[in-house]
Amino acid sequence: DTAVSQTPKYLVTQMGNDKSIKCEQNLGHDTMYWYKQDSKKFLKIMFSYNNKELIINETVPNRFSPKSPDKAHLNLHINSLELGDSAVYFCASSRTPGTGDTGELFFGEGSRLTVL
Amino acid sequence: GENVEQHPSTLSVQEGDSAVIKCTYSDSASNYFPWYKQELGKRPQLIIDIRSNVGEKKDQRIAVTLNKTAKHFSLHITETQPEDSAVYFCAATNQAGTALIFGKGTTLSVSS
């Protein structure tokens, strides 16, 4: 059983297009995240949701819009794709965090987005 | 906000040697410090973690130490093997507990 699953695994698209990535977790966690990993391997937090509510938005352009229909799903929609959006996007989940303590994050397999 | 610095960025060792990766963090409210291993083309996976009420933790060939006063923590891998070759990330939770903030990663190469 896959704990955190993302689709699609690969996305190749043209600049200016709109694309979505879906994420689902079956761990019963309340908190889900989107991270971006660029070509230099840097893992940067984009969004964090707790029980369907946005709790962190790390200065991500408005072209990126996350949506959480329920606490097991967190989708990412990207409008007007740019070359700099090319990266691997990882979804992750964890139990409800405490002060200064998220607990272990469980990552999905990643979605590699290539913008031409 | 939380800032995590990680050194070195690359590390090459011979099989059987030890490897040490060091990280510093900025937010004194952080209480959770995990280490993740990412093999090429794979997802990051937790290998060991430590919380601020503990100074050291060991799991077979892997150990982590934490100095809360100095705000630094380190990963120690002993008797390295070629399958230890990967990118290792340290991380710390931000004060609000809303995210893990990662260091920039260390590429470890173990040659046989």
PDB file of N, CA, C and O in Angstrom, chain A residues 13-44:
ATOM      1  N   THR A  13       5.454  20.072 -20.534  1.00  0.00           N
ATOM      2  CA  THR A  13       4.459  20.998 -21.067  1.00  0.00           C
ATOM      3  C   THR A  13       5.133  22.259 -21.591  1.00  0.00           C
ATOM      4  O   THR A  13       6.316  22.500 -21.353  1.00  0.00           O
ATOM      5  N   GLN A  14       4.376  23.054 -22.301  1.00  0.00           N
ATOM      6  CA  GLN A  14       4.877  24.296 -22.865  1.00  0.00           C
ATOM      7  C   GLN A  14       4.653  25.452 -21.898  1.00  0.00           C
ATOM      8  O   GLN A  14       3.732  25.428 -21.076  1.00  0.00           O
ATOM      9  N   MET A  15       5.506  26.441 -22.025  1.00  0.00           N
ATOM     10  CA  MET A  15       5.321  27.695 -21.265  1.00  0.00           C
ATOM     11  C   MET A  15       3.928  28.250 -21.515  1.00  0.00           C
ATOM     12  O   MET A  15       3.422  28.183 -22.633  1.00  0.00           O
ATOM     13  N   GLY A  16       3.337  28.778 -20.463  1.00  0.00           N
ATOM     14  CA  GLY A  16       2.030  29.406 -20.592  1.00  0.00           C
ATOM     15  C   GLY A  16       0.865  28.475 -20.316  1.00  0.00           C
ATOM     16  O   GLY A  16      -0.259  28.932 -20.088  1.00  0.00           O
ATOM     17  N   ASN A  17       1.122  27.171 -20.337  1.00  0.00           N
ATOM     18  CA  ASN A  17       0.046  26.209 -20.059  1.00  0.00           C
ATOM     19  C   ASN A  17      -0.283  26.161 -18.575  1.00  0.00           C
ATOM     20  O   ASN A  17       0.464  26.659 -17.733  1.00  0.00           O
ATOM     21  N   ASP A  18      -1.420  25.504 -18.267  1.00  0.00           N
ATOM     22  CA  ASP A  18      -1.837  25.260 -16.883  1.00  0.00           C
ATOM     23  C   ASP A  18      -1.773  23.759 -16.622  1.00  0.00           C
ATOM     24  O   ASP A  18      -2.167  22.969 -17.488  1.00  0.00           O
ATOM     25  N   LYS A  19      -1.292  23.376 -15.429  1.00  0.00           N
ATOM     26  CA  LYS A  19      -1.207  21.951 -15.107  1.00  0.00           C
ATOM     27  C   LYS A  19      -1.549  21.720 -13.636  1.00  0.00           C
ATOM     28  O   LYS A  19      -1.422  22.633 -12.802  1.00  0.00           O
ATOM     29  N   SER A  20      -1.957  20.488 -13.323  1.00  0.00           N
ATOM     30  CA  SER A  20      -2.276  20.116 -11.940  1.00  0.00           C
ATOM     31  C   SER A  20      -1.544  18.848 -11.539  1.00  0.00           C
ATOM     32  O   SER A  20      -1.311  17.965 -12.363  1.00  0.00           O
ATOM     33  N   ILE A  21      -1.213  18.785 -10.254  1.00  0.00           N
ATOM     34  CA  ILE A  21      -0.623  17.584  -9.659  1.00  0.00           C
ATOM     35  C   ILE A  21      -1.521  17.201  -8.480  1.00  0.00           C
ATOM     36  O   ILE A  21      -1.916  18.058  -7.693  1.00  0.00           O
ATOM     37  N   LYS A  22      -1.806  15.890  -8.398  1.00  0.00           N
ATOM     38  CA  LYS A  22      -2.687  15.424  -7.329  1.00  0.00           C
ATOM     39  C   LYS A  22      -1.892  14.630  -6.297  1.00  0.00           C
ATOM     40  O   LYS A  22      -0.923  13.950  -6.638  1.00  0.00           O
ATOM     41  N   CYS A  23      -2.334  14.700  -5.048  1.00  0.00           N
ATOM     42  CA  CYS A  23      -1.675  13.979  -3.970  1.00  0.00           C
ATOM     43  C   CYS A  23      -2.714  13.410  -3.020  1.00  0.00           C
ATOM     44  O   CYS A  23      -3.694  14.080  -2.665  1.00  0.00           O
ATOM     45  N   GLU A  24      -2.467  12.174  -2.600  1.00  0.00           N
ATOM     46  CA  GLU A  24      -3.368  11.502  -1.658  1.00  0.00           C
ATOM     47  C   GLU A  24      -2.530  10.746  -0.638  1.00  0.00           C
ATOM     48  O   GLU A  24      -1.505  10.156  -0.980  1.00  0.00           O
ATOM     49  N   GLN A  25      -2.969  10.778   0.616  1.00  0.00           N
ATOM     50  CA  GLN A  25      -2.286   9.985   1.649  1.00  0.00           C
ATOM     51  C   GLN A  25      -3.304   9.119   2.385  1.00  0.00           C
ATOM     52  O   GLN A  25      -4.428   9.551   2.637  1.00  0.00           O
ATOM     53  N   ASN A  26      -2.860   7.912   2.723  1.00  0.00           N
ATOM     54  CA  ASN A  26      -3.747   6.971   3.430  1.00  0.00           C
ATOM     55  C   ASN A  26      -3.212   6.659   4.819  1.00  0.00           C
ATOM     56  O   ASN A  26      -3.466   5.576   5.373  1.00  0.00           O
ATOM     57  N   LEU A  27      -2.469   7.602   5.388  1.00  0.00           N
ATOM     58  CA  LEU A  27      -1.863   7.421   6.710  1.00  0.00           C
ATOM     59  C   LEU A  27      -2.734   7.966   7.832  1.00  0.00           C
ATOM     60  O   LEU A  27      -2.360   7.864   8.996  1.00  0.00           O
ATOM     61  N   GLY A  28      -3.825   8.610   7.474  1.00  0.00           N
ATOM     62  CA  GLY A  28      -4.677   9.211   8.497  1.00  0.00           C
ATOM     63  C   GLY A  28      -4.104  10.488   9.070  1.00  0.00           C
ATOM     64  O   GLY A  28      -4.527  10.937  10.147  1.00  0.00           O
ATOM     65  N   HIS A  29      -3.133  11.082   8.393  1.00  0.00           N
ATOM     66  CA  HIS A  29      -2.520  12.323   8.874  1.00  0.00           C
ATOM     67  C   HIS A  29      -3.434  13.525   8.651  1.00  0.00           C
ATOM     68  O   HIS A  29      -4.270  13.527   7.750  1.00  0.00           O
ATOM     69  N   ASP A  30      -3.228  14.552   9.500  1.00  0.00           N
ATOM     70  CA  ASP A  30      -4.030  15.775   9.381  1.00  0.00           C
ATOM     71  C   ASP A  30      -3.331  16.868   8.584  1.00  0.00           C
ATOM     72  O   ASP A  30      -3.959  17.842   8.195  1.00  0.00           O
ATOM     73  N   THR A  31      -2.023  16.732   8.381  1.00  0.00           N
ATOM     74  CA  THR A  31      -1.244  17.807   7.788  1.00  0.00           C
ATOM     75  C   THR A  31      -0.577  17.337   6.506  1.00  0.00           C
ATOM     76  O   THR A  31      -0.009  16.240   6.451  1.00  0.00           O
ATOM     77  N   MET A  32      -0.662  18.166   5.474  1.00  0.00           N
ATOM     78  CA  MET A  32      -0.047  17.851   4.183  1.00  0.00           C
ATOM     79  C   MET A  32       0.730  19.048   3.680  1.00  0.00           C
ATOM     80  O   MET A  32       0.440  20.198   4.052  1.00  0.00           O
ATOM     81  N   TYR A  33       1.711  18.766   2.843  1.00  0.00           N
ATOM     82  CA  TYR A  33       2.658  19.787   2.394  1.00  0.00           C
ATOM     83  C   TYR A  33       2.949  19.628   0.900  1.00  0.00           C
ATOM     84  O   TYR A  33       2.870  18.535   0.356  1.00  0.00           O
ATOM     85  N   TRP A  34       3.368  20.751   0.303  1.00  0.00           N
ATOM     86  CA  TRP A  34       4.020  20.715  -0.996  1.00  0.00           C
ATOM     87  C   TRP A  34       5.411  21.315  -0.842  1.00  0.00           C
ATOM     88  O   TRP A  34       5.577  22.403  -0.282  1.00  0.00           O
ATOM     89  N   TYR A  35       6.415  20.558  -1.348  1.00  0.00           N
ATOM     90  CA  TYR A  35       7.783  21.027  -1.411  1.00  0.00           C
ATOM     91  C   TYR A  35       8.226  21.063  -2.869  1.00  0.00           C
ATOM     92  O   TYR A  35       7.812  20.234  -3.673  1.00  0.00           O
ATOM     93  N   LYS A  36       9.113  22.012  -3.177  1.00  0.00           N
ATOM     94  CA  LYS A  36       9.699  22.105  -4.519  1.00  0.00           C
ATOM     95  C   LYS A  36      11.183  21.773  -4.401  1.00  0.00           C
ATOM     96  O   LYS A  36      11.878  22.321  -3.541  1.00  0.00           O
ATOM     97  N   GLN A  37      11.661  20.855  -5.271  1.00  0.00           N
ATOM     98  CA  GLN A  37      13.083  20.529  -5.297  1.00  0.00           C
ATOM     99  C   GLN A  37      13.642  20.945  -6.649  1.00  0.00           C
ATOM    100  O   GLN A  37      13.296  20.367  -7.677  1.00  0.00           O
ATOM    101  N   ASP A  38      14.507  21.944  -6.631  1.00  0.00           N
ATOM    102  CA  ASP A  38      15.045  22.466  -7.893  1.00  0.00           C
ATOM    103  C   ASP A  38      16.244  21.644  -8.353  1.00  0.00           C
ATOM    104  O   ASP A  38      16.598  20.639  -7.739  1.00  0.00           O
ATOM    105  N   SER A  39      16.879  22.116  -9.422  1.00  0.00           N
ATOM    106  CA  SER A  39      17.976  21.351 -10.031  1.00  0.00           C
ATOM    107  C   SER A  39      19.179  21.228  -9.097  1.00  0.00           C
ATOM    108  O   SER A  39      20.005  20.335  -9.263  1.00  0.00           O
ATOM    109  N   LYS A  40      19.282  22.111  -8.118  1.00  0.00           N
ATOM    110  CA  LYS A  40      20.375  22.038  -7.152  1.00  0.00           C
ATOM    111  C   LYS A  40      20.013  21.171  -5.950  1.00  0.00           C
ATOM    112  O   LYS A  40      20.748  21.133  -4.967  1.00  0.00           O
ATOM    113  N   LYS A  41      18.878  20.506  -6.029  1.00  0.00           N
ATOM    114  CA  LYS A  41      18.426  19.555  -5.002  1.00  0.00           C
ATOM    115  C   LYS A  41      17.871  20.222  -3.736  1.00  0.00           C
ATOM    116  O   LYS A  41      17.577  19.534  -2.777  1.00  0.00           O
ATOM    117  N   PHE A  42      17.754  21.552  -3.759  1.00  0.00           N
ATOM    118  CA  PHE A  42      17.267  22.235  -2.570  1.00  0.00           C
ATOM    119  C   PHE A  42      15.780  21.961  -2.383  1.00  0.00           C
ATOM    120  O   PHE A  42      14.989  22.181  -3.291  1.00  0.00           O
ATOM    121  N   LEU A  43      15.375  21.486  -1.188  1.00  0.00           N
ATOM    122  CA  LEU A  43      13.984  21.185  -0.859  1.00  0.00           C
ATOM    123  C   LEU A  43      13.367  22.397  -0.172  1.00  0.00           C
ATOM    124  O   LEU A  43      13.694  22.694   0.976  1.00  0.00           O
ATOM    125  N   LYS A  44      12.425  23.052  -0.859  1.00  0.00           N
ATOM    126  CA  LYS A  44      11.872  24.289  -0.304  1.00  0.00           C
ATOM    127  C   LYS A  44      10.377  24.128  -0.044  1.00  0.00           C
ATOM    128  O   LYS A  44       9.629  23.714  -0.929  1.00  0.00           O
TER     129      LYS A  44
END
